[in-house]
mmCIF file of C-alpha atoms in Angstrom:
data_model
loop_
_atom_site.group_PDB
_atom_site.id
_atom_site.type_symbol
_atom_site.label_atom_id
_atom_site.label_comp_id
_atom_site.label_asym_id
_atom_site.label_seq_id
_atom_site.Cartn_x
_atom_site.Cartn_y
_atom_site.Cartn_z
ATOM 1 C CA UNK A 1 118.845 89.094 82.166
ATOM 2 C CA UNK A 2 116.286 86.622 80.217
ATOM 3 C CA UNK A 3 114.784 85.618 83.629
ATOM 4 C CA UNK A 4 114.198 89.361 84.447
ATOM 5 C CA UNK A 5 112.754 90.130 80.908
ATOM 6 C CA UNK A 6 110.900 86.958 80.615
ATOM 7 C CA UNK A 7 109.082 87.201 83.813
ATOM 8 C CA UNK A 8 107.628 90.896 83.083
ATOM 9 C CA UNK A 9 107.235 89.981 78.993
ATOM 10 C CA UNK A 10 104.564 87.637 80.345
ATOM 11 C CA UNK A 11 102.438 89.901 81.124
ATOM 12 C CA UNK A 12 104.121 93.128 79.985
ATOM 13 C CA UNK A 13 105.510 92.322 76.717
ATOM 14 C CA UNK A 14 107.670 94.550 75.526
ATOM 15 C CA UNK A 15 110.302 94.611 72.587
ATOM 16 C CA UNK A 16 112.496 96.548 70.267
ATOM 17 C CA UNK A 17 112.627 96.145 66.247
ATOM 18 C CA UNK A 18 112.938 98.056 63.367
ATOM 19 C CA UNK A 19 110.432 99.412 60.876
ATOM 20 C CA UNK A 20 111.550 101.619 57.317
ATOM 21 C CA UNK A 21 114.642 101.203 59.121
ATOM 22 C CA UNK A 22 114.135 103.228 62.204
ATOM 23 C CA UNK A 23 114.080 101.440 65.610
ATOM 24 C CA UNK A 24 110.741 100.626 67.552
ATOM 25 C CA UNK A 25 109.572 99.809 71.020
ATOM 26 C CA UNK A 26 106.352 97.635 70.656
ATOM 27 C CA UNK A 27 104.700 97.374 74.068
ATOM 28 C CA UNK A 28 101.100 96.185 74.917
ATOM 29 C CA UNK A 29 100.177 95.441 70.880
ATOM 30 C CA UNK A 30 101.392 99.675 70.249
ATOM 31 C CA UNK A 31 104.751 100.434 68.134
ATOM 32 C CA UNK A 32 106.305 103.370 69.863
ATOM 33 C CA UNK A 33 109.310 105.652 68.592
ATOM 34 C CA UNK A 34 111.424 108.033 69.664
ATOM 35 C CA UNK A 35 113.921 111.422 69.016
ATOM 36 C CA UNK A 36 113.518 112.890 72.454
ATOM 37 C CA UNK A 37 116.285 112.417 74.951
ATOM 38 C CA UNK A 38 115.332 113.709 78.559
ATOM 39 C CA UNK A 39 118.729 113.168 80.195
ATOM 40 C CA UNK A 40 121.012 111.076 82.001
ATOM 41 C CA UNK A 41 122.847 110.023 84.989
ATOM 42 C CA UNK A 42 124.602 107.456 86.897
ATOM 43 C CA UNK A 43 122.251 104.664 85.168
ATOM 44 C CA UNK A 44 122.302 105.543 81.555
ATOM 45 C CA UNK A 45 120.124 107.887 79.744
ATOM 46 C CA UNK A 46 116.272 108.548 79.587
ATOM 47 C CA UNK A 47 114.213 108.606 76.079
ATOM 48 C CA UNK A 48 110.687 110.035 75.975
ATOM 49 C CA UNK A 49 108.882 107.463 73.452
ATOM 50 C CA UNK A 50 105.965 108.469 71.853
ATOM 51 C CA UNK A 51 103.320 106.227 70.411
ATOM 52 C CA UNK A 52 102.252 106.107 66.063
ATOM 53 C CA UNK A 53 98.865 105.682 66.669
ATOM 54 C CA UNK A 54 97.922 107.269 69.787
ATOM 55 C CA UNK A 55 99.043 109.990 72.358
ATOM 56 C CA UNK A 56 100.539 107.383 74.760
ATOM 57 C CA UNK A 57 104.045 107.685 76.012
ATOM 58 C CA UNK A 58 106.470 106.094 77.746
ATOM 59 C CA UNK A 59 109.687 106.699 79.215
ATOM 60 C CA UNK A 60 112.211 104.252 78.215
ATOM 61 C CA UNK A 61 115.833 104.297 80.118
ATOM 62 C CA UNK A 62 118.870 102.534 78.551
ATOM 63 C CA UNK A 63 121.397 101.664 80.726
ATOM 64 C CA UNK A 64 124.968 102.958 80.164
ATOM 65 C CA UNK A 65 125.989 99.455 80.067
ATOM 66 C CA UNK A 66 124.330 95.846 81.289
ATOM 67 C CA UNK A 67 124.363 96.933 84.884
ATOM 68 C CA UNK A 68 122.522 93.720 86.470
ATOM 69 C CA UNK A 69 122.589 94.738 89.827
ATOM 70 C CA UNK A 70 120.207 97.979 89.399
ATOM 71 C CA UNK A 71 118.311 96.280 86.916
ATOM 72 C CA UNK A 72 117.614 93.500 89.731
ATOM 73 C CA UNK A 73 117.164 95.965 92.241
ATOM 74 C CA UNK A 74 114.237 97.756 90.140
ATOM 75 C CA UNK A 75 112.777 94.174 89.282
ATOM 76 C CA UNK A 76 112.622 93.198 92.721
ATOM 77 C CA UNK A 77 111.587 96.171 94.637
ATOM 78 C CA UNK A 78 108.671 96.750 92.312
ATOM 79 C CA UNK A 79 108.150 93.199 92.517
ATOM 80 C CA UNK A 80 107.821 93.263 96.569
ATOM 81 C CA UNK A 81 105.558 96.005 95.796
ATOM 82 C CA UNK A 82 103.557 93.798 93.562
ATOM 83 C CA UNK A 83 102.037 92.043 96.789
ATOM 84 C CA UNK A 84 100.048 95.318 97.247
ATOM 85 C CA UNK A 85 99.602 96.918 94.154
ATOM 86 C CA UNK A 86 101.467 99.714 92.798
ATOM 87 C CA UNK A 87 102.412 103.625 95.452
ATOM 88 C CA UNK A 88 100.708 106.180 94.003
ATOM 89 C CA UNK A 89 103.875 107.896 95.055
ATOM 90 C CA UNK A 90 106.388 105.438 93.561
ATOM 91 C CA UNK A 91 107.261 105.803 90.084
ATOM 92 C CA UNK A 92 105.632 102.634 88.770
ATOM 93 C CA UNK A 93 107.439 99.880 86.539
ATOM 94 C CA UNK A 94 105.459 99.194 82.976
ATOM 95 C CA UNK A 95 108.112 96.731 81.970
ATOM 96 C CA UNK A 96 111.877 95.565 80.680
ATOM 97 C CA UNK A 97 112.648 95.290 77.374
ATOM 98 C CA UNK A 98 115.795 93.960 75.397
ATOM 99 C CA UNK A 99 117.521 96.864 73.398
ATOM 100 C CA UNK A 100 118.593 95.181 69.993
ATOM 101 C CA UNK A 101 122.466 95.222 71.441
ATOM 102 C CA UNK A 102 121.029 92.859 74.183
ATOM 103 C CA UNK A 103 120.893 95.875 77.107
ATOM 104 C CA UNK A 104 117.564 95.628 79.508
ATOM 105 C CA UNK A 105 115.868 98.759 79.245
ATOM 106 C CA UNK A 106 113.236 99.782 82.043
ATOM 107 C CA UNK A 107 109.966 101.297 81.265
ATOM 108 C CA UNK A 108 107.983 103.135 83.020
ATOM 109 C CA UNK A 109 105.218 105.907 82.679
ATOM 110 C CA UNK A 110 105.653 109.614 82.080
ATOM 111 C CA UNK A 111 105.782 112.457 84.615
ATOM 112 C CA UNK A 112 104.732 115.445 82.962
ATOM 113 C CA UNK A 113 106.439 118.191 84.953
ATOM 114 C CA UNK A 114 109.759 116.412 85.080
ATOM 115 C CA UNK A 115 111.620 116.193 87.919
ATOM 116 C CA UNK A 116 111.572 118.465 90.741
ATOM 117 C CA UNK A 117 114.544 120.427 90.316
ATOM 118 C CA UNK A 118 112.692 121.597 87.490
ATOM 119 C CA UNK A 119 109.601 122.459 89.455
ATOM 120 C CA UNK A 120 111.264 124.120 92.630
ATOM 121 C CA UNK A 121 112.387 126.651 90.231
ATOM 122 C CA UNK A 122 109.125 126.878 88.033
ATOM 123 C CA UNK A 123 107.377 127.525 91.436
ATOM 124 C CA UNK A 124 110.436 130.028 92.819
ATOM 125 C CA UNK A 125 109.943 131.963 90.012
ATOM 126 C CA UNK A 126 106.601 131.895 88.830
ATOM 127 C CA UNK A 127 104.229 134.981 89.863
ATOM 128 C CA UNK A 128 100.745 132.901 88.603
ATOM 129 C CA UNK A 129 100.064 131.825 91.888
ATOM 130 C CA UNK A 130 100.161 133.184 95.584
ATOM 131 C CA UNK A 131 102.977 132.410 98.209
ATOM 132 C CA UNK A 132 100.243 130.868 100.374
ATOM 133 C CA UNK A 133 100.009 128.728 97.479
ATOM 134 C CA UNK A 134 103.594 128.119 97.185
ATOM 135 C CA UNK A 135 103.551 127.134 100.780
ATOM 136 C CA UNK A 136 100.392 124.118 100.017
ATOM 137 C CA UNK A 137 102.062 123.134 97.425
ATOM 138 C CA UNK A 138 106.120 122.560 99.186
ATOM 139 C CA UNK A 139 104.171 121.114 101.826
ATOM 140 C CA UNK A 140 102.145 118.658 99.643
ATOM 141 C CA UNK A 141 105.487 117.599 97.466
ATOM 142 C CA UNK A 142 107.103 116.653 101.110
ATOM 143 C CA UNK A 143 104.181 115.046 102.240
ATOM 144 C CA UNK A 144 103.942 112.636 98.105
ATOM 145 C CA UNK A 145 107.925 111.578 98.763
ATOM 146 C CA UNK A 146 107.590 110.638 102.709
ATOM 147 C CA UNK A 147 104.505 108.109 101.897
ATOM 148 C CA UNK A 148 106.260 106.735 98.529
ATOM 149 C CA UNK A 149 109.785 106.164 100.822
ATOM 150 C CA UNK A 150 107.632 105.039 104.103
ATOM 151 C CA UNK A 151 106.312 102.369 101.553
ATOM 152 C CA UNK A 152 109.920 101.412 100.553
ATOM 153 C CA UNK A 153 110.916 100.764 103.687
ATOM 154 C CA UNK A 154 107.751 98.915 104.568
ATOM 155 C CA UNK A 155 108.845 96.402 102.099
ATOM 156 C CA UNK A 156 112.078 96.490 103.807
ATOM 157 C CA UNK A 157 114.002 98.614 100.894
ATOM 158 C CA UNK A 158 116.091 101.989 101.575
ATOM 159 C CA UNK A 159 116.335 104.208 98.863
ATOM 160 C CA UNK A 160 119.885 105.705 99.592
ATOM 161 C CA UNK A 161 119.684 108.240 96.365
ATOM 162 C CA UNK A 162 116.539 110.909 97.682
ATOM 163 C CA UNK A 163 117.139 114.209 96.069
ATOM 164 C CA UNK A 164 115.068 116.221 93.449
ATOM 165 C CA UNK A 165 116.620 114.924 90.529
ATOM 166 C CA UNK A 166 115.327 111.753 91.948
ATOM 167 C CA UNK A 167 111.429 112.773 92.073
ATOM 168 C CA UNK A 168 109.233 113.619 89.865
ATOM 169 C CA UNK A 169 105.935 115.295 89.236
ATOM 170 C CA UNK A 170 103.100 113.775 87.299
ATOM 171 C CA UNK A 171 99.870 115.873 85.513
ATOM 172 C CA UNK A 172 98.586 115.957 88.402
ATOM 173 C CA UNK A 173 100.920 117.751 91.111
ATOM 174 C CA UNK A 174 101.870 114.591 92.336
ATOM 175 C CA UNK A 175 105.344 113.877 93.702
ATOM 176 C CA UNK A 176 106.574 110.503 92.298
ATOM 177 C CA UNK A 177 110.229 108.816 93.714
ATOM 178 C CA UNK A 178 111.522 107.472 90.860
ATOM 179 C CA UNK A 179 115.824 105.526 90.238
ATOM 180 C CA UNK A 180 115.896 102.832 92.399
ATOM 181 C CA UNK A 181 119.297 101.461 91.212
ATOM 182 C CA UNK A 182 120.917 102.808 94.282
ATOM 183 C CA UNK A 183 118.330 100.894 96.613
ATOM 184 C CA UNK A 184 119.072 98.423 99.047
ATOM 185 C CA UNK A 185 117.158 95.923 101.706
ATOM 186 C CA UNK A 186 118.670 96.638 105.250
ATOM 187 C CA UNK A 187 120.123 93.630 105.069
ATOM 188 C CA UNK A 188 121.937 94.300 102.163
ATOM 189 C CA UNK A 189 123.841 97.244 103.053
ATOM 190 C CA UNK A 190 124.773 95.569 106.282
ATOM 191 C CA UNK A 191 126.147 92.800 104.870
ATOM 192 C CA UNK A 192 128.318 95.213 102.033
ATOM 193 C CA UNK A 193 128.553 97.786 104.893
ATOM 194 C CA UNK A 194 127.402 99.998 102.523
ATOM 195 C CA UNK A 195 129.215 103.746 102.068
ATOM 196 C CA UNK A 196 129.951 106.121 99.684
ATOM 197 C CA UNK A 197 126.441 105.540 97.826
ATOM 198 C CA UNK A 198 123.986 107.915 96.578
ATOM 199 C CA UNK A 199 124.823 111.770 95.991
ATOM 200 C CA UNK A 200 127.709 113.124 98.165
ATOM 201 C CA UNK A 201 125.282 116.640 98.822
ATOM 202 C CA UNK A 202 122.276 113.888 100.072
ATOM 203 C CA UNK A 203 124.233 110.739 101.774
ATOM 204 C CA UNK A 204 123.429 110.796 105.613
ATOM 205 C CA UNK A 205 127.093 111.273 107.952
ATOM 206 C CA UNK A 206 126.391 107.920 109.121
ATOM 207 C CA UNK A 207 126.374 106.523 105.253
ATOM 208 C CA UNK A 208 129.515 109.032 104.505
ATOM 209 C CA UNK A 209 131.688 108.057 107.163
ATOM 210 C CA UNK A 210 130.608 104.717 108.174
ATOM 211 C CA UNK A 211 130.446 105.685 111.994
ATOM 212 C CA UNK A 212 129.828 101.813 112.893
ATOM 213 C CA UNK A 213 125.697 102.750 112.605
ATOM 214 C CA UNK A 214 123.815 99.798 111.519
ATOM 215 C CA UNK A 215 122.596 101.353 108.110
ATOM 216 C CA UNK A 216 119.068 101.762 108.422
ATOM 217 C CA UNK A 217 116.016 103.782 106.426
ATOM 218 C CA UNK A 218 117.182 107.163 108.710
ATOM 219 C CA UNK A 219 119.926 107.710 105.808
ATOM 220 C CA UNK A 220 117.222 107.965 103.898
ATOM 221 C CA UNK A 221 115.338 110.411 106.234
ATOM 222 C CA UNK A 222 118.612 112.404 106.139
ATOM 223 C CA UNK A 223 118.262 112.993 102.378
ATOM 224 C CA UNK A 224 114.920 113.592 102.452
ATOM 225 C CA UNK A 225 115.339 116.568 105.068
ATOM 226 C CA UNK A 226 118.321 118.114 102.862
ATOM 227 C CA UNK A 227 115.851 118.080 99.550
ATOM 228 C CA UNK A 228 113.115 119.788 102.203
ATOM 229 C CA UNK A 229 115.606 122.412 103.271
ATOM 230 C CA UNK A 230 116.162 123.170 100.150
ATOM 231 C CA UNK A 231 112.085 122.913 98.766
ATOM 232 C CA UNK A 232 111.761 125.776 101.617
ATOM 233 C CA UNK A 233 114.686 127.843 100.448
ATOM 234 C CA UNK A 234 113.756 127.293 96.295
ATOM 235 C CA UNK A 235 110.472 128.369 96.680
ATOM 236 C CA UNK A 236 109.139 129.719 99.982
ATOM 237 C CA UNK A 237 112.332 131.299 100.947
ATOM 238 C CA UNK A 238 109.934 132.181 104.179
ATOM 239 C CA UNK A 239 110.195 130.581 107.441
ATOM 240 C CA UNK A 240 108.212 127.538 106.812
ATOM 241 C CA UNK A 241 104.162 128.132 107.433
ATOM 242 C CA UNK A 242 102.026 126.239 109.449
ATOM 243 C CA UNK A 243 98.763 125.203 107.576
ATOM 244 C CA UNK A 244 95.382 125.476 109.269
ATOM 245 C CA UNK A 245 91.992 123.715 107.334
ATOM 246 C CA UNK A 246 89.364 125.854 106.978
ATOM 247 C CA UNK A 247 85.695 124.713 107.395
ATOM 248 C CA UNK A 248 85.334 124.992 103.706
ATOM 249 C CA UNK A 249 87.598 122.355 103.057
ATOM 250 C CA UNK A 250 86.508 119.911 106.136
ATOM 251 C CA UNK A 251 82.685 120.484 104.528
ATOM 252 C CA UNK A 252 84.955 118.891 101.121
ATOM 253 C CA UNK A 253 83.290 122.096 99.407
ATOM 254 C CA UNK A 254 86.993 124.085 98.874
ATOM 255 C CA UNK A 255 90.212 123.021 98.647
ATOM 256 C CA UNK A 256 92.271 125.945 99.096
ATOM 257 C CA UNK A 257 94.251 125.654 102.381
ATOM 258 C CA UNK A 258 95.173 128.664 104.546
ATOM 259 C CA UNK A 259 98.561 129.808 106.055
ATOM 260 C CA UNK A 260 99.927 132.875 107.855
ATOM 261 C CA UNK A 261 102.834 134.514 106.347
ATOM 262 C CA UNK A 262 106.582 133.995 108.213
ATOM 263 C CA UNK A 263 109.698 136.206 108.503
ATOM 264 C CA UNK A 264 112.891 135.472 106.137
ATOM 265 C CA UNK A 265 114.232 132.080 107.168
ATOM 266 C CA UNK A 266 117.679 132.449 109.465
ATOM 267 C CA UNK A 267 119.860 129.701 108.031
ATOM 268 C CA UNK A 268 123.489 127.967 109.329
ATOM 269 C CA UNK A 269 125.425 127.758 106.044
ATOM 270 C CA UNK A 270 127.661 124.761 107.695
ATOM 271 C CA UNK A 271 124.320 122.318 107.112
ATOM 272 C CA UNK A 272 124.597 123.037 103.953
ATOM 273 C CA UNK A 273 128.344 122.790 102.980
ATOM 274 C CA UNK A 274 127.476 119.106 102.843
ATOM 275 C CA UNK A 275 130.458 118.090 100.556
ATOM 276 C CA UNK A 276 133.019 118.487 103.353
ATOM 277 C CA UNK A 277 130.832 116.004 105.225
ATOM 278 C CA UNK A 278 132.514 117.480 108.895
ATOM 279 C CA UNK A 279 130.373 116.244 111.247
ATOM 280 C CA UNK A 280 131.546 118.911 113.844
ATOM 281 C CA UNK A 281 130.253 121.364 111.983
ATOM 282 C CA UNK A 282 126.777 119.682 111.756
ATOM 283 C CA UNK A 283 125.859 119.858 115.406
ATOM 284 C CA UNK A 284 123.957 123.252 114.840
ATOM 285 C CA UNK A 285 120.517 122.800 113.931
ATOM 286 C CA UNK A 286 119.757 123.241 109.987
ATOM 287 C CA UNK A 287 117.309 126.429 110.818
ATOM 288 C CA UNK A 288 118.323 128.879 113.522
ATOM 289 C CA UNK A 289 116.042 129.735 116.120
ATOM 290 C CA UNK A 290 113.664 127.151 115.015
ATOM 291 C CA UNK A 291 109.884 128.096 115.669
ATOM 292 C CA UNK A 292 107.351 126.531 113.731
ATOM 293 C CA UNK A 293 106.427 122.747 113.965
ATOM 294 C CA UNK A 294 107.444 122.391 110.315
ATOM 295 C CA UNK A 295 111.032 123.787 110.852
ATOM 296 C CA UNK A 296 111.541 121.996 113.878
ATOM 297 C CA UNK A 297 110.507 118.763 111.993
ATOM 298 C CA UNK A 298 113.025 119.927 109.560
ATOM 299 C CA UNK A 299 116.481 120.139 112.096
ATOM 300 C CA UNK A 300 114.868 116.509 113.763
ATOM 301 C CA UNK A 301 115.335 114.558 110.345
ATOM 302 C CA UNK A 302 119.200 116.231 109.976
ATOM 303 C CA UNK A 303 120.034 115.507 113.392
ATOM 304 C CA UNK A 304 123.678 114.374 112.587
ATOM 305 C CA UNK A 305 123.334 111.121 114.921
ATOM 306 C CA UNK A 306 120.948 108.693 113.383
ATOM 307 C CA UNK A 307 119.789 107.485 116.843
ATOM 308 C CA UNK A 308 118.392 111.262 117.185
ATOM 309 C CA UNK A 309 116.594 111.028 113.808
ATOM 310 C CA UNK A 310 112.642 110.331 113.528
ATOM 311 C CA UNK A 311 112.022 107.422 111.312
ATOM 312 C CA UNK A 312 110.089 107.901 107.800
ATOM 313 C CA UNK A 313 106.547 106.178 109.357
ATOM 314 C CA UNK A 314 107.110 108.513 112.499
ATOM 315 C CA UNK A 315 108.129 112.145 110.037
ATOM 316 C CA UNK A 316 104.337 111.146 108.474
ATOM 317 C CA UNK A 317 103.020 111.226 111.812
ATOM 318 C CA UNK A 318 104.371 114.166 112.809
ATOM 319 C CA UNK A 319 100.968 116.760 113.435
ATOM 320 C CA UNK A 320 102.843 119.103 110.877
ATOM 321 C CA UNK A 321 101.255 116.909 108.136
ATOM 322 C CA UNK A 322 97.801 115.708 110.219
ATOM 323 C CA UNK A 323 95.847 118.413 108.166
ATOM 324 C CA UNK A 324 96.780 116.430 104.805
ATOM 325 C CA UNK A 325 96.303 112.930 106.100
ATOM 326 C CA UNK A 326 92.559 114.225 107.261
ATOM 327 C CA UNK A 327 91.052 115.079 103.541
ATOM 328 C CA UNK A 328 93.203 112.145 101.611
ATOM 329 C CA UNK A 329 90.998 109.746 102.041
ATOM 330 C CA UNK A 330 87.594 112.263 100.716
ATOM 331 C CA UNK A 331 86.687 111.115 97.153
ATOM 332 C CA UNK A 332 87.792 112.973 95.031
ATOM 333 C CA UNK A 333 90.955 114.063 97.173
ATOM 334 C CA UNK A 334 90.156 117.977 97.903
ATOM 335 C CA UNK A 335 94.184 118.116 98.065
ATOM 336 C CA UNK A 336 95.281 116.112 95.121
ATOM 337 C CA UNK A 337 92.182 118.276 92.995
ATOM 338 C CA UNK A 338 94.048 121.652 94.535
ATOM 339 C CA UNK A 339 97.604 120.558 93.725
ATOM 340 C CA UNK A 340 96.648 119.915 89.734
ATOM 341 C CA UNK A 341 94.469 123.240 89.185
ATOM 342 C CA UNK A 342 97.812 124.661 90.794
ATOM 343 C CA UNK A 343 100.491 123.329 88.634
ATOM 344 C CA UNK A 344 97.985 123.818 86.133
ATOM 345 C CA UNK A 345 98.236 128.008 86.938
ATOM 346 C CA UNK A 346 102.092 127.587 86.976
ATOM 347 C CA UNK A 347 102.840 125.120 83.964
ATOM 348 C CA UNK A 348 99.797 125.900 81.486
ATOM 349 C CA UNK A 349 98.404 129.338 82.860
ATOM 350 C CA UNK A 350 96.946 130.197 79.570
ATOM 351 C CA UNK A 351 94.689 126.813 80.182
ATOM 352 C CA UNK A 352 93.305 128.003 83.186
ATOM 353 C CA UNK A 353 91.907 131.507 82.773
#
């Protein structure tokens, strides 16, 4: 635990007192306190902290107890990261701090719209904004978590915990995957034949049942195609639209991205009783009668055998997302600048008439 803290402190430096009796996080030179609790899980809990002489935050989480393992896990995978600079799509590590009962706490920036269960309802229910926009926007959120777990297993990490507790959106529509306790190298979960981790609704068959599959980033894949089923269902709840870039936006003039309208989406309710985990039941694809590009991406990434299943790198590829890749790289990002006046509509409409 001092190695861990130590390393970061040396350039992070981060620690807890007390001041009139009321604990403090001091981080880069700023005291920060805090009375907000955001939640909890597996880990521990989550603890907005809010700075005394500024409007800087941070998220602080304490773990339920000295947990090591994650704690390494986060250290490491952000330091493999390190190498290349932070994923705008990763949910970056500001630092570890030592709680006054000798706990490492992990801090790490704010996401302003929470996590996206939060938002798949926000945007299922909200009437501020169009369905076409509805459609940009699922699309976009797939496309922010596929490039943040591509880089993950580029550095040779699987996540093994994908699900929309388990992203978050920042300020600026941007999809962020965030609890890496859960995460493994390849070579880890060989060696521990790993099974059983991560969410029972999310874990790949392979990962459930240990089928003798050499664990690989597909399990992650697999939960990454369950949280898209469900994006499509939460908010759509149309058969998934194919986008098509208007000259507008190729001229980096507009940013509003067009799509036709689909019929209600046929589903197969045995993909998604997930808890019974019978792999019989699975063979079915996870949209009826796919038609569309993007629902036939969908049934490739929850083909039941992981030898079947597209890798992350190759789900990017896919043309379904070529129209996003094309206008990423404009400056300023005609897609990222469309995705914040959005959530802005949905989140803070009162801003933005």
């Amino acid at each position: 635990v001092a190695e861990l803290h130590a390393s970061l402190a040396s350039t992070l430096p981060a620690t807890f007192g007390t001041v009139d009796n009321k604990q403090v996080l001091i981080f880069q030179g700023k005291a920060f306190t805090s009375d907000i609790k955001l939640g909890g899980g597996a880990f521990g809990t989550a603890y907005l902290y809010k700075s005394s002489s500024s409007d800087a935050q941070l998220v602080v989480k304490l773990p339920k107890q000295n947990n090591l393992r994650e704690i390494a896990v986060e250290y490491n995978l952000h330091h493999a990261l390190g190498a290349t600079g932070p994923h705008p799509n990763l949910l970056g590590l500001r630092g570890m701090a030592l709680q006054i009962d000798g706990r490492v706490c992990i801090i790490t920036d704010v996401a302003k719209h929470g996590d996206l269960k939060n938002v798949l309802t926000q945007l299922g229910e909200t009437t501020n904004i169009t369905e076409m926009d509805k459609n940009f926007l699922v699309k976009k959120l797939m496309h922010d978590v596929m490039q943040g777990a591509s880089r993950m297993h580029e550095t040779g990490f699987v996540h093994y915990d994908i699900k929309p507790e388990n992203i978050l959106v920042d300020g600026r529509g941007r999809a962020l995957l965030a609890d890496f306790g859960t995460s493994k190298t390849v070579e880890q979960a060989v060696a521990e034949n790993t099974k059983h981790v991560g969410t029972h609704k999310y874990v790949s068959p392979e990962v459930f049942n240990v089928t003798g599959y050499l664990n690989s980033e597909k399990s992650d894949v697999w939960s990454l195609g369950i949280t898209a089923y469900e994006m499509l269902n939460t908010v759509v709840k149309k058969t998934p639209v194919e986008m098509a870039l208007p000259s507008s936006l190729e001229g980096g003039q507009s940013a509003v991205l067009t799509a036709s309208r689909g019929e209600a989406m046929p589903h197969n309710e045995d993909r998604l009783d997930l808890f019974k985990h019978d792999t019989t039941s699975l063979d079915a694809p996870a949209i009826a009668n796919a038609q569309t590009p993007l629902e036939k991406l969908v049934n490739r990434m929850l083909a039941t055998n992981p030898a079947d299943r597209p890798s992350m790198a190759e789900v990017l590829a896919d043309d379904v997302f070529k129209v996003l890749e094309n206008v990423h790289n404009a400056d300023p990002d005609p897609v990222q600048v469309e995705a914040q006046r959005l959530f802005g509509a949905v989140f803070n409409p009162s801003a933005t008439q």
